[in-house]
Amino acid sequence: MRLLLSFVMLLSWATVFAQSADEKAVIAAEKARFDAQVAKDYDALSKLLTDDLVYTHSNGNVDGKESFIQSIKDGKSSYNTIDVKEQKVRVYGNTAIINGRCDIKMNAPDGKLTDLRLRYTDVYVKRNGRWQMATWQSLRLAQ
């Protein structure tokens, strides 16, 4: 009986912590996007963002896809590191919502190093078999 109970508990635990293929794919797309921002890989960013992107920065400024990528090209947004601290993905068909927390080190336009602790929500949609970010909204946490 103990063996059966242990097996059921182990199976339940594995089910709770298992991620679906879509959850894993969304997390991979998010990591690729963060990596592309740091590497200034504009082609990768273009593929990872929807054409109708709404990107709301923690200071309240809003960018679309083109203006967001352009801000990285112009150095207005210069990401040095993006370190994910928490991530929770929920998938609803072809839509996924990520709630997370990350630490970002970036250079401000004046060259000063800025440390940001952010809590964020972003939404990915699956189009033509790949996940793309459609919206991002973040807020700054106290250091």
mmCIF file of C-alpha atoms in Angstrom:
data_model
loop_
_atom_site.group_PDB
_atom_site.id
_atom_site.type_symbol
_atom_site.label_atom_id
_atom_site.label_comp_id
_atom_site.label_asym_id
_atom_site.label_seq_id
_atom_site.Cartn_x
_atom_site.Cartn_y
_atom_site.Cartn_z
ATOM 1 C CA MET A 1 0.000 0.000 0.000
ATOM 2 C CA ARG A 2 2.833 2.391 0.848
ATOM 3 C CA LEU A 3 4.448 1.710 -2.493
ATOM 4 C CA LEU A 4 1.210 2.478 -4.313
ATOM 5 C CA LEU A 5 0.664 5.663 -2.291
ATOM 6 C CA SER A 6 4.248 6.768 -2.952
ATOM 7 C CA PHE A 7 3.808 6.127 -6.662
ATOM 8 C CA VAL A 8 0.569 8.142 -6.790
ATOM 9 C CA MET A 9 2.191 11.040 -4.902
ATOM 10 C CA LEU A 10 5.208 10.967 -7.220
ATOM 11 C CA LEU A 11 2.962 10.911 -10.280
ATOM 12 C CA SER A 12 0.918 13.831 -8.905
ATOM 13 C CA TRP A 13 4.070 15.825 -8.178
ATOM 14 C CA ALA A 14 5.424 15.202 -11.689
ATOM 15 C CA THR A 15 2.120 16.300 -13.224
ATOM 16 C CA VAL A 16 2.080 19.536 -11.248
ATOM 17 C CA PHE A 17 5.624 20.456 -12.222
ATOM 18 C CA ALA A 18 5.606 19.221 -15.800
ATOM 19 C CA GLN A 19 5.463 21.856 -18.495
ATOM 20 C CA SER A 20 3.575 21.405 -21.710
ATOM 21 C CA ALA A 21 5.376 21.623 -25.039
ATOM 22 C CA ASP A 22 3.710 25.015 -25.639
ATOM 23 C CA GLU A 23 4.843 26.348 -22.239
ATOM 24 C CA LYS A 24 8.397 25.274 -23.017
ATOM 25 C CA ALA A 25 8.192 26.869 -26.473
ATOM 26 C CA VAL A 26 6.924 30.161 -25.021
ATOM 27 C CA ILE A 27 9.717 30.216 -22.427
ATOM 28 C CA ALA A 28 12.227 29.520 -25.212
ATOM 29 C CA ALA A 29 10.782 32.382 -27.298
ATOM 30 C CA GLU A 30 10.989 34.709 -24.281
ATOM 31 C CA LYS A 31 14.631 33.740 -23.669
ATOM 32 C CA ALA A 32 15.431 34.223 -27.362
ATOM 33 C CA ARG A 33 13.809 37.684 -27.247
ATOM 34 C CA PHE A 34 15.758 38.733 -24.160
ATOM 35 C CA ASP A 35 18.976 37.385 -25.753
ATOM 36 C CA ALA A 36 18.216 39.271 -28.984
ATOM 37 C CA GLN A 37 17.691 42.526 -27.060
ATOM 38 C CA VAL A 38 21.075 42.152 -25.345
ATOM 39 C CA ALA A 39 22.852 41.052 -28.550
ATOM 40 C CA LYS A 40 21.144 43.759 -30.632
ATOM 41 C CA ASP A 41 19.966 41.054 -33.031
ATOM 42 C CA TYR A 42 17.341 43.040 -34.933
ATOM 43 C CA ASP A 43 16.427 40.230 -37.331
ATOM 44 C CA ALA A 44 15.676 37.876 -34.442
ATOM 45 C CA LEU A 45 13.670 40.583 -32.658
ATOM 46 C CA SER A 46 11.675 41.251 -35.794
ATOM 47 C CA LYS A 47 10.697 37.579 -35.970
ATOM 48 C CA LEU A 48 9.893 37.330 -32.248
ATOM 49 C CA LEU A 49 7.606 40.393 -32.110
ATOM 50 C CA THR A 50 4.180 40.764 -33.710
ATOM 51 C CA ASP A 51 3.754 43.606 -36.202
ATOM 52 C CA ASP A 52 1.107 45.138 -33.916
ATOM 53 C CA LEU A 53 3.264 44.965 -30.753
ATOM 54 C CA VAL A 54 2.341 47.218 -27.814
ATOM 55 C CA TYR A 55 5.403 47.554 -25.564
ATOM 56 C CA THR A 56 4.718 49.541 -22.393
ATOM 57 C CA HIS A 57 7.943 50.380 -20.570
ATOM 58 C CA SER A 58 8.172 50.647 -16.789
ATOM 59 C CA ASN A 59 8.301 54.455 -17.119
ATOM 60 C CA GLY A 60 4.974 54.500 -18.984
ATOM 61 C CA ASN A 61 6.394 55.112 -22.479
ATOM 62 C CA VAL A 62 4.833 52.987 -25.205
ATOM 63 C CA ASP A 63 6.501 51.609 -28.319
ATOM 64 C CA GLY A 64 5.320 49.641 -31.313
ATOM 65 C CA LYS A 65 7.497 47.044 -32.999
ATOM 66 C CA GLU A 66 9.415 49.429 -35.237
ATOM 67 C CA SER A 67 9.981 52.102 -32.580
ATOM 68 C CA PHE A 68 11.045 49.488 -30.011
ATOM 69 C CA ILE A 69 13.645 47.982 -32.352
ATOM 70 C CA GLN A 70 14.737 51.480 -33.428
ATOM 71 C CA SER A 71 15.261 52.501 -29.770
ATOM 72 C CA ILE A 72 17.747 49.650 -29.427
ATOM 73 C CA LYS A 73 19.461 50.585 -32.705
ATOM 74 C CA ASP A 74 19.715 54.230 -31.585
ATOM 75 C CA GLY A 75 21.073 53.296 -28.139
ATOM 76 C CA LYS A 76 18.073 54.752 -26.305
ATOM 77 C CA SER A 77 17.527 51.246 -24.935
ATOM 78 C CA SER A 78 20.871 49.508 -24.506
ATOM 79 C CA TYR A 79 20.453 46.219 -22.659
ATOM 80 C CA ASN A 80 23.561 44.702 -21.047
ATOM 81 C CA THR A 81 21.930 41.800 -19.198
ATOM 82 C CA ILE A 82 18.421 40.514 -18.583
ATOM 83 C CA ASP A 83 18.256 38.015 -15.743
ATOM 84 C CA VAL A 84 14.922 36.240 -15.266
ATOM 85 C CA LYS A 85 14.141 35.631 -11.593
ATOM 86 C CA GLU A 86 10.577 34.289 -11.843
ATOM 87 C CA GLN A 87 8.399 33.104 -14.702
ATOM 88 C CA LYS A 88 4.914 31.647 -14.803
ATOM 89 C CA VAL A 89 3.394 30.729 -18.164
ATOM 90 C CA ARG A 90 -0.275 30.046 -18.804
ATOM 91 C CA VAL A 91 -1.317 28.851 -22.250
ATOM 92 C CA TYR A 92 -4.833 29.316 -23.618
ATOM 93 C CA GLY A 93 -4.870 27.809 -27.090
ATOM 94 C CA ASN A 94 -2.804 30.081 -29.342
ATOM 95 C CA THR A 95 -2.291 32.680 -26.609
ATOM 96 C CA ALA A 96 0.141 32.560 -23.701
ATOM 97 C CA ILE A 97 0.528 34.925 -20.772
ATOM 98 C CA ILE A 98 3.776 35.234 -18.872
ATOM 99 C CA ASN A 99 3.968 36.794 -15.443
ATOM 100 C CA GLY A 100 7.528 37.269 -14.326
ATOM 101 C CA ARG A 101 10.218 39.200 -12.590
ATOM 102 C CA CYS A 102 13.587 40.103 -14.028
ATOM 103 C CA ASP A 103 16.638 42.179 -13.267
ATOM 104 C CA ILE A 104 17.956 44.308 -16.121
ATOM 105 C CA LYS A 105 21.251 46.132 -16.415
ATOM 106 C CA MET A 106 21.226 48.694 -19.176
ATOM 107 C CA ASN A 107 22.916 51.875 -20.270
ATOM 108 C CA ALA A 108 20.806 54.999 -20.180
ATOM 109 C CA PRO A 109 21.082 57.357 -23.182
ATOM 110 C CA ASP A 110 23.520 59.483 -21.132
ATOM 111 C CA GLY A 111 25.765 56.421 -20.667
ATOM 112 C CA LYS A 112 24.962 55.809 -17.005
ATOM 113 C CA LEU A 113 24.535 52.196 -15.960
ATOM 114 C CA THR A 114 20.971 51.567 -14.775
ATOM 115 C CA ASP A 115 19.807 48.599 -12.707
ATOM 116 C CA LEU A 116 16.120 47.770 -12.997
ATOM 117 C CA ARG A 117 14.101 45.243 -11.041
ATOM 118 C CA LEU A 118 10.895 44.650 -12.961
ATOM 119 C CA ARG A 119 7.679 42.747 -12.518
ATOM 120 C CA TYR A 120 6.098 42.158 -15.910
ATOM 121 C CA THR A 121 3.267 40.635 -17.848
ATOM 122 C CA ASP A 122 3.599 39.817 -21.496
ATOM 123 C CA VAL A 123 1.428 38.045 -23.996
ATOM 124 C CA TYR A 124 2.564 35.744 -26.773
ATOM 125 C CA VAL A 125 0.461 34.545 -29.671
ATOM 126 C CA LYS A 126 1.124 31.541 -31.858
ATOM 127 C CA ARG A 127 1.054 32.450 -35.532
ATOM 128 C CA ASN A 128 2.175 30.226 -38.391
ATOM 129 C CA GLY A 129 3.544 27.716 -35.884
ATOM 130 C CA ARG A 130 5.751 30.117 -33.911
ATOM 131 C CA TRP A 131 5.294 32.163 -30.765
ATOM 132 C CA GLN A 132 5.597 35.947 -31.003
ATOM 133 C CA MET A 133 5.257 38.577 -28.304
ATOM 134 C CA ALA A 134 2.233 40.834 -28.820
ATOM 135 C CA THR A 135 2.360 42.948 -25.676
ATOM 136 C CA TRP A 136 4.613 43.752 -22.728
ATOM 137 C CA GLN A 137 3.906 45.808 -19.647
ATOM 138 C CA SER A 138 6.252 46.208 -16.716
ATOM 139 C CA LEU A 139 6.632 48.097 -13.490
ATOM 140 C CA ARG A 140 9.702 48.923 -11.482
ATOM 141 C CA LEU A 141 10.234 47.316 -8.109
ATOM 142 C CA ALA A 142 12.167 48.983 -5.305
ATOM 143 C CA GLN A 143 15.858 48.174 -5.342
#
